[in-house]
Short mmCIF file of C-alpha atoms and ligand atoms in Angstrom, two decimals:
data_model
loop_
_atom_site.label_atom_id
_atom_site.label_comp_id
_atom_site.label_asym_id
_atom_site.label_seq_id
_atom_site.Cartn_x
_atom_site.Cartn_y
_atom_site.Cartn_z
CA VAL A 1 0.00 0.00 0.00
CA ARG A 2 1.24 3.52 -0.77
CA ALA A 3 1.71 5.63 2.31
CA VAL A 4 3.18 8.94 3.39
CA THR A 5 6.11 7.97 5.61
CA ILE A 6 8.60 9.77 7.79
CA GLN A 7 12.15 8.55 7.17
CA ASP A 8 15.05 10.24 8.95
CA GLY A 9 13.08 13.46 9.34
CA ARG A 10 12.00 13.52 5.68
CA LEU A 11 8.61 12.93 4.13
CA VAL A 12 8.72 10.06 1.61
CA VAL A 13 5.79 8.43 -0.17
CA ALA A 14 6.63 4.71 -0.05
CA ASP A 15 5.16 1.20 -0.10
CA ARG A 16 4.22 -0.36 3.22
CA PRO A 17 2.61 -3.72 4.10
CA ASP A 18 -1.21 -3.68 4.10
CA PRO A 19 -2.51 -3.25 7.66
CA ASP A 20 -4.64 -6.05 9.19
CA PRO A 21 -7.86 -5.16 11.02
CA GLY A 22 -8.18 -6.52 14.58
CA SER A 23 -11.44 -7.98 15.89
CA GLU A 24 -13.25 -4.65 16.35
CA GLU A 25 -11.47 -2.81 13.56
CA LEU A 26 -12.36 -1.77 10.03
CA LEU A 27 -9.98 -1.90 7.10
CA VAL A 28 -10.64 1.33 5.21
CA ARG A 29 -9.62 2.19 1.67
CA VAL A 30 -8.69 5.79 2.39
CA ALA A 31 -10.12 8.33 -0.05
CA ALA A 32 -9.04 11.47 1.79
CA ALA A 33 -6.97 12.33 4.87
CA GLY A 34 -6.60 15.76 6.45
CA VAL A 35 -3.28 17.44 7.20
CA ASN A 36 -2.87 18.77 10.74
CA GLY A 37 -0.29 20.70 12.72
CA ALA A 38 0.50 17.46 14.58
CA ASP A 39 1.76 15.89 11.34
CA LEU A 40 4.29 18.69 10.95
CA PHE A 41 5.44 18.27 14.56
CA GLN A 42 5.74 14.52 14.04
CA LEU A 43 7.86 15.12 10.94
CA MET A 44 10.16 17.33 13.02
CA GLY A 45 10.55 14.45 15.49
CA ALA A 46 8.73 16.33 18.23
CA TYR A 47 5.50 14.33 18.40
CA PRO A 48 5.75 10.53 18.19
CA ALA A 49 2.63 8.49 17.43
CA PRO A 50 0.93 6.97 20.49
CA PRO A 51 1.45 3.24 21.18
CA GLY A 52 -0.61 1.02 18.89
CA SER A 53 -0.48 3.42 15.93
CA PRO A 54 1.92 3.15 12.99
CA ALA A 55 5.08 4.92 14.12
CA ASP A 56 6.20 6.26 10.76
CA ILE A 57 2.97 6.98 8.86
CA PRO A 58 1.45 10.33 9.85
CA GLY A 59 -2.22 11.30 9.59
CA LEU A 60 -4.71 11.78 12.43
CA GLU A 61 -7.95 11.58 10.45
CA LEU A 62 -9.29 9.92 7.34
CA ALA A 63 -12.36 9.05 5.32
CA GLY A 64 -12.95 6.17 2.98
CA GLU A 65 -14.83 3.01 2.20
CA VAL A 66 -14.81 -0.03 4.47
CA VAL A 67 -13.28 -2.95 2.56
CA ALA A 68 -13.06 -5.55 5.35
CA VAL A 69 -14.10 -5.88 8.99
CA GLY A 70 -12.80 -7.80 12.01
CA TYR A 71 -15.01 -10.63 13.33
CA GLY A 72 -16.28 -8.56 16.26
CA VAL A 73 -17.43 -5.54 14.23
CA ARG A 74 -21.11 -4.64 14.68
CA ARG A 75 -21.61 -1.07 13.50
CA PHE A 76 -20.26 -1.13 9.92
CA ARG A 77 -19.85 -3.47 6.98
CA PRO A 78 -17.91 -3.50 3.72
CA GLY A 79 -19.06 -0.78 1.35
CA ASP A 80 -19.95 1.72 4.12
CA ARG A 81 -18.49 5.23 3.93
CA VAL A 82 -16.76 6.10 7.20
CA MET A 83 -14.65 8.91 8.63
CA SER A 84 -12.57 8.68 11.75
CA LEU A 85 -9.86 9.85 14.06
CA VAL A 86 -6.79 7.62 14.11
CA GLY A 87 -3.76 7.80 16.39
CA GLY A 88 -1.62 7.87 13.23
CA GLY A 89 -1.40 6.13 9.89
CA GLY A 90 -4.23 8.02 8.18
CA GLN A 91 -2.17 9.27 5.24
CA ALA A 92 -2.05 5.97 3.37
CA GLU A 93 -4.19 4.14 0.82
CA LEU A 94 -5.32 1.65 3.49
CA ALA A 95 -5.72 2.16 7.22
CA VAL A 96 -7.34 0.41 10.15
CA VAL A 97 -9.87 2.22 12.29
CA HIS A 98 -11.59 1.11 15.49
CA GLU A 99 -15.31 0.81 14.83
CA ARG A 100 -16.19 2.73 18.01
CA VAL A 101 -14.26 5.79 16.87
CA ALA A 102 -15.54 5.67 13.27
CA MET A 103 -18.55 7.70 12.14
CA PRO A 104 -20.76 7.32 9.09
CA VAL A 105 -20.16 9.91 6.36
CA PRO A 106 -23.35 11.92 5.72
CA GLU A 107 -24.30 11.89 2.05
CA GLN A 108 -23.84 15.68 1.92
CA LEU A 109 -20.08 15.33 2.47
CA GLY A 110 -17.72 14.64 -0.42
CA TRP A 111 -14.48 12.79 0.28
CA PRO A 112 -12.21 15.83 0.83
CA GLN A 113 -14.60 17.35 3.39
CA ALA A 114 -15.06 13.97 5.07
CA GLY A 115 -11.29 13.37 5.17
CA GLY A 116 -10.79 16.69 6.95
CA PHE A 117 -13.78 16.35 9.28
CA ALA A 118 -12.95 14.13 12.25
CA GLU A 119 -10.02 15.96 13.85
CA VAL A 120 -11.33 19.49 13.66
CA VAL A 121 -14.99 18.79 14.38
CA THR A 122 -14.22 16.49 17.31
CA THR A 123 -11.68 18.94 18.74
CA ALA A 124 -13.95 21.97 18.33
CA HIS A 125 -17.05 20.19 19.65
CA ASP A 126 -15.21 18.72 22.62
CA ALA A 127 -13.59 22.02 23.58
CA LEU A 128 -16.69 24.20 23.25
CA PHE A 129 -19.43 21.95 24.57
CA THR A 130 -17.90 19.08 26.57
CA GLN A 131 -15.11 21.09 28.22
CA CYS A 132 -16.67 24.55 28.43
CA GLY A 133 -20.41 23.91 28.43
CA LEU A 134 -21.06 26.57 25.77
CA GLY A 135 -24.75 27.33 25.49
CA LEU A 136 -27.50 29.49 24.08
CA GLY A 137 -26.67 33.19 24.29
CA ASP A 138 -23.11 32.67 25.54
CA ARG A 139 -20.51 35.06 24.17
CA LEU A 140 -17.65 33.19 22.51
CA LEU A 141 -14.31 34.44 21.19
CA VAL A 142 -12.50 32.15 18.74
CA GLN A 143 -8.83 33.18 18.55
CA GLY A 144 -7.37 32.06 15.22
CA ALA A 145 -10.71 31.44 13.56
CA ALA A 146 -9.71 31.03 9.90
CA GLY A 147 -8.00 27.64 10.32
CA GLY A 148 -9.44 24.15 10.40
CA ILE A 149 -10.68 24.14 13.98
CA GLY A 150 -11.67 27.80 14.01
CA THR A 151 -13.92 27.67 10.94
CA VAL A 152 -15.75 24.68 12.41
CA ALA A 153 -15.95 26.17 15.91
CA VAL A 154 -17.61 29.32 14.57
CA GLN A 155 -20.29 27.26 12.83
CA LEU A 156 -20.94 24.89 15.75
CA ALA A 157 -21.19 27.76 18.21
CA ALA A 158 -23.51 29.80 15.99
CA ALA A 159 -25.71 26.73 15.48
CA ALA A 160 -25.89 26.31 19.28
CA GLY A 161 -27.12 29.88 19.69
CA ALA A 162 -23.89 31.37 20.99
CA ARG A 163 -22.81 34.86 19.93
CA VAL A 164 -19.48 34.55 18.18
CA VAL A 165 -16.61 36.99 17.79
CA ALA A 166 -13.76 35.64 15.64
CA SER A 167 -10.19 36.91 15.54
CA VAL A 168 -8.49 36.44 12.16
CA ARG A 169 -5.16 37.98 11.22
CA ASN A 170 -5.55 37.50 7.46
CA ARG A 171 -7.95 40.23 6.31
CA ASP A 172 -8.71 38.30 3.12
CA HIS A 173 -10.65 35.78 5.22
CA HIS A 174 -12.72 38.15 7.36
CA ALA A 175 -15.80 38.06 5.13
CA ALA A 176 -15.67 34.27 4.75
CA VAL A 177 -15.47 33.74 8.52
CA ALA A 178 -18.37 36.16 9.06
CA ALA A 179 -20.37 34.12 6.54
CA LEU A 180 -19.80 31.03 8.71
CA GLY A 181 -21.79 32.67 11.49
CA ALA A 182 -19.54 35.07 13.39
CA GLU A 183 -21.31 38.27 14.47
CA ARG A 184 -18.00 40.10 14.31
CA VAL A 185 -14.63 39.28 12.80
CA VAL A 186 -11.81 41.37 14.28
CA GLU A 187 -8.06 41.80 14.02
CA PRO A 188 -6.28 39.86 16.79
CA ALA A 189 -5.28 43.13 18.51
CA ASP A 190 -8.95 44.16 18.76
CA ALA A 191 -10.26 40.88 20.15
CA ALA A 192 -10.15 41.71 23.87
CA ALA A 193 -12.00 45.00 23.37
CA ALA A 194 -14.87 43.08 21.77
CA GLY A 195 -15.51 41.21 25.08
CA PRO A 196 -16.45 40.26 27.70
CA PHE A 197 -16.66 36.61 26.75
CA ASP A 198 -18.10 33.60 28.54
CA VAL A 199 -15.85 31.24 26.59
CA ILE A 200 -12.60 31.85 24.68
CA LEU A 201 -11.31 29.15 22.34
CA GLU A 202 -7.57 29.76 22.16
CA LEU A 203 -6.03 28.36 18.96
CA VAL A 204 -3.09 30.79 18.71
CA GLY A 205 -1.39 30.41 22.07
CA ALA A 206 0.30 32.02 25.03
CA PRO A 207 0.80 35.55 23.63
CA ASN A 208 -3.00 35.93 23.67
CA LEU A 209 -3.49 34.78 27.26
CA PRO A 210 -3.10 38.14 29.06
CA ALA A 211 -5.69 39.71 26.75
CA ASP A 212 -7.91 36.63 27.08
CA LEU A 213 -7.98 37.08 30.86
CA GLU A 214 -8.79 40.78 30.47
CA ALA A 215 -11.71 39.88 28.22
CA LEU A 216 -13.16 37.14 30.43
CA ALA A 217 -16.69 37.58 31.74
CA ILE A 218 -17.48 36.57 35.32
CA GLY A 219 -17.33 32.77 35.40
CA GLY A 220 -15.69 32.70 31.96
CA ARG A 221 -13.55 29.87 30.60
CA VAL A 222 -10.47 30.00 28.36
CA VAL A 223 -9.80 26.67 26.68
CA VAL A 224 -6.32 26.29 25.20
CA ILE A 225 -6.25 23.93 22.24
CA GLY A 226 -3.34 25.11 20.11
CA VAL A 227 -0.18 27.12 20.75
CA PRO A 228 1.37 27.83 17.33
CA ALA A 229 2.42 31.31 18.51
CA GLY A 230 4.05 30.07 21.73
CA ALA A 231 3.40 28.14 24.94
CA ARG A 232 4.75 30.36 27.74
CA ALA A 233 2.88 33.31 29.19
CA ASP A 234 3.23 35.79 32.04
CA LEU A 235 -0.22 36.12 33.59
CA ASP A 236 -1.78 38.32 36.24
CA LEU A 237 -3.76 35.73 38.18
CA ARG A 238 -5.57 38.47 40.08
CA ARG A 239 -7.49 39.09 36.89
CA LEU A 240 -8.44 35.39 36.74
CA MET A 241 -9.58 35.49 40.37
CA ALA A 242 -11.58 38.67 39.79
CA ALA A 243 -13.39 36.99 36.93
CA ARG A 244 -13.74 33.78 38.95
CA GLY A 245 -12.51 32.33 35.69
CA ARG A 246 -11.00 29.07 34.58
CA VAL A 247 -8.19 28.29 32.16
CA LEU A 248 -8.53 24.79 30.74
CA ALA A 249 -6.55 22.95 28.14
CA SER A 250 -7.22 19.80 26.24
CA HIS A 251 -5.69 17.31 23.89
CA LEU A 252 -7.29 14.70 21.67
CA ARG A 253 -4.66 12.38 20.23
CA SER A 254 -3.43 10.88 23.50
CA ARG A 255 -6.91 9.96 24.74
CA SER A 256 -7.96 6.37 25.34
CA LEU A 257 -10.21 4.45 22.96
CA GLU A 258 -13.11 4.93 25.40
CA GLU A 259 -12.64 8.68 25.50
CA LYS A 260 -12.33 8.97 21.72
CA ALA A 261 -15.42 6.80 21.26
CA ASP A 262 -17.34 9.03 23.67
CA ALA A 263 -16.28 12.15 21.76
CA ALA A 264 -17.24 10.50 18.46
CA ARG A 265 -20.74 9.63 19.75
CA ARG A 266 -21.27 13.24 20.78
CA VAL A 267 -20.18 14.45 17.34
CA GLU A 268 -22.51 11.93 15.69
CA ALA A 269 -25.43 13.04 17.83
CA GLN A 270 -24.87 16.79 17.69
CA ALA A 271 -22.72 17.74 14.68
CA LEU A 272 -23.73 15.24 11.98
CA PRO A 273 -27.35 16.47 11.98
CA LEU A 274 -26.00 19.97 11.29
CA VAL A 275 -24.18 18.59 8.24
CA ALA A 276 -27.37 16.99 7.02
CA ALA A 277 -29.19 20.31 7.55
CA GLY A 278 -26.57 22.22 5.56
CA ARG A 279 -25.45 24.21 8.61
CA LEU A 280 -21.98 22.74 9.07
CA ARG A 281 -19.30 22.27 6.47
CA VAL A 282 -15.56 21.87 6.57
CA PRO A 283 -14.00 24.51 4.31
CA VAL A 284 -11.28 22.81 2.27
CA ALA A 285 -8.70 25.33 1.06
CA ALA A 286 -6.92 22.82 -1.20
CA THR A 287 -6.49 19.13 -1.91
CA PHE A 288 -3.24 17.40 -2.85
CA PRO A 289 -2.62 13.89 -4.19
CA LEU A 290 -0.95 11.60 -1.65
CA GLU A 291 2.21 11.70 -3.76
CA ALA A 292 2.37 15.49 -3.24
CA ALA A 293 2.24 15.26 0.56
CA ARG A 294 5.37 17.36 0.93
CA GLU A 295 3.76 20.27 -0.92
CA ALA A 296 0.71 19.96 1.30
CA TYR A 297 2.87 20.09 4.45
CA ASP A 298 4.78 23.10 3.09
CA ARG A 299 1.51 24.84 2.33
CA PHE A 300 0.24 24.10 5.85
CA ALA A 301 3.43 25.49 7.38
CA ALA A 302 3.15 28.66 5.27
CA GLY A 303 -0.27 29.49 6.82
CA GLY A 304 -2.77 31.94 5.39
CA LYS A 305 -5.34 29.34 4.34
CA LEU A 306 -9.08 29.21 5.08
CA GLY A 307 -10.03 25.87 6.61
CA LYS A 308 -8.31 22.58 5.83
CA LEU A 309 -5.73 21.02 3.54
CA VAL A 310 -6.56 17.46 2.58
CA LEU A 311 -4.64 14.65 0.86
CA VAL A 312 -6.64 12.57 -1.61
CA THR A 313 -5.82 9.12 -2.98
CA GLY A 314 -6.82 7.54 -6.26
CA SER A 315 -10.14 6.51 -4.68
CA GLY A 316 -10.82 10.06 -3.41
N1 LIG B 401 -5.37 20.07 21.51
C1 LIG B 401 -5.75 19.29 20.51
O1 LIG B 401 -6.30 18.22 20.70
C2 LIG B 401 -5.54 19.77 19.12
C3 LIG B 401 -6.18 19.10 18.06
C4 LIG B 401 -5.98 19.61 16.77
C5 LIG B 401 -5.18 20.71 16.56
N2 LIG B 401 -4.55 21.31 17.62
C6 LIG B 401 -3.74 22.51 17.44
O2 LIG B 401 -4.63 23.61 17.42
C7 LIG B 401 -4.13 24.64 16.58
C8 LIG B 401 -5.19 25.00 15.57
O3 LIG B 401 -5.44 23.87 14.72
P1 LIG B 401 -5.99 24.11 13.26
O4 LIG B 401 -6.14 22.77 12.65
O5 LIG B 401 -7.13 25.03 13.27
O6 LIG B 401 -4.70 24.83 12.62
P2 LIG B 401 -4.66 25.87 11.41
O7 LIG B 401 -5.61 25.41 10.36
O8 LIG B 401 -3.23 26.04 11.09
O9 LIG B 401 -5.24 27.22 12.03
C9 LIG B 401 -4.52 28.00 12.93
C10 LIG B 401 -5.04 29.42 12.80
O10 LIG B 401 -4.36 30.21 13.77
C11 LIG B 401 -3.78 31.34 13.12
N3 LIG B 401 -2.52 31.71 13.74
C12 LIG B 401 -1.40 30.95 13.89
N4 LIG B 401 -0.44 31.65 14.48
C13 LIG B 401 -0.94 32.88 14.69
C14 LIG B 401 -0.41 34.06 15.28
N5 LIG B 401 0.85 34.12 15.74
N6 LIG B 401 -1.23 35.14 15.36
C15 LIG B 401 -2.49 35.10 14.88
N7 LIG B 401 -3.05 34.02 14.30
C16 LIG B 401 -2.28 32.92 14.23
C17 LIG B 401 -3.53 30.89 11.71
O11 LIG B 401 -3.46 32.03 10.86
P3 LIG B 401 -2.48 32.01 9.58
O12 LIG B 401 -3.07 31.00 8.63
O13 LIG B 401 -2.54 33.41 9.12
O14 LIG B 401 -1.14 31.57 10.08
C18 LIG B 401 -4.73 29.99 11.43
O15 LIG B 401 -5.84 30.70 10.94
C19 LIG B 401 -2.86 24.08 15.95
O16 LIG B 401 -1.75 24.61 16.66
C20 LIG B 401 -2.97 22.59 16.14
O17 LIG B 401 -1.70 21.98 16.22
C21 LIG B 401 -4.73 20.86 18.88
#
């Protein structure tokens, strides 16, 4: 099977043995697989795959057709379209997926959107609703809203009746992010002044934290999900006390099978109906053939995109 592989710190598309599904696993002919920041960190040697996942094939999410199932599989059968988180190994023509983490692909989603769905929708849904309890009328700030997670978070929050302010540094994307459901799209420097906020989804990192605390409403929550701009901050905790606020952080990849299955069921119940209703989509900025994975990674590293970059195979 053709796969994107990491060899001595370089990205090489190479042949690998076909993976074998275990008793509760699906063998999936991958049609599309999203690119994520984690793949770039893994390439740099800074983010090894968790135990049980292929060590040298990156890719945290995929979509494709089930071609074989383990003897204990109950939820899917060959021919089904599925999309899923994986601990690694998604960027290959074949991958194995645990049936409890897999989700059916709604008919409204084409392969590129489905291949870029699982990681960002699960992360955004988990952070906003499971971690922070975002609800009707809550004021949300999404910091770094033009990327994969941000574009989905804006839509999920708007669909849940929250009032969304989005910070986006690339002015070219302001109108597109507003069209996803943000009441206001602001420059990063203007984000705090647009508060107070009940919830702040922090996708940019530590440099924003002092302003996040300034902008926190009483009882507000900051949830840190990504730190591309840096991980160390100097904070005035008196401000956090005054707001009776909370700073949370979360991480998806290292979770147990049970925790990932739980997150997937929540996404199935709450986000997939929004897809069917035409209220949630995954903006795909560009697709690349598997063989052009290096260009896709370079493009991801360059930034400036709206939404996701997705690798597609011959079946995508
Ligand atoms: N905790 C978890 O479980 C988890 C799961 C998935 C992803 N993540 C992390 O979460 C972050 C967001 O993921 P994503 O998929 O949405 O990534 P993405 O598509 O690269 O989006 C990141 C967004 O943040 C903006 N940004 C980056 N650095 C910035 C800076 N210094 N100032 C202002 N804006 C900045 C980017 O703008 P430009 O395009 O202009 O650079 C982009 O719009 C990443 O760091 C990723 O590694 C965490």
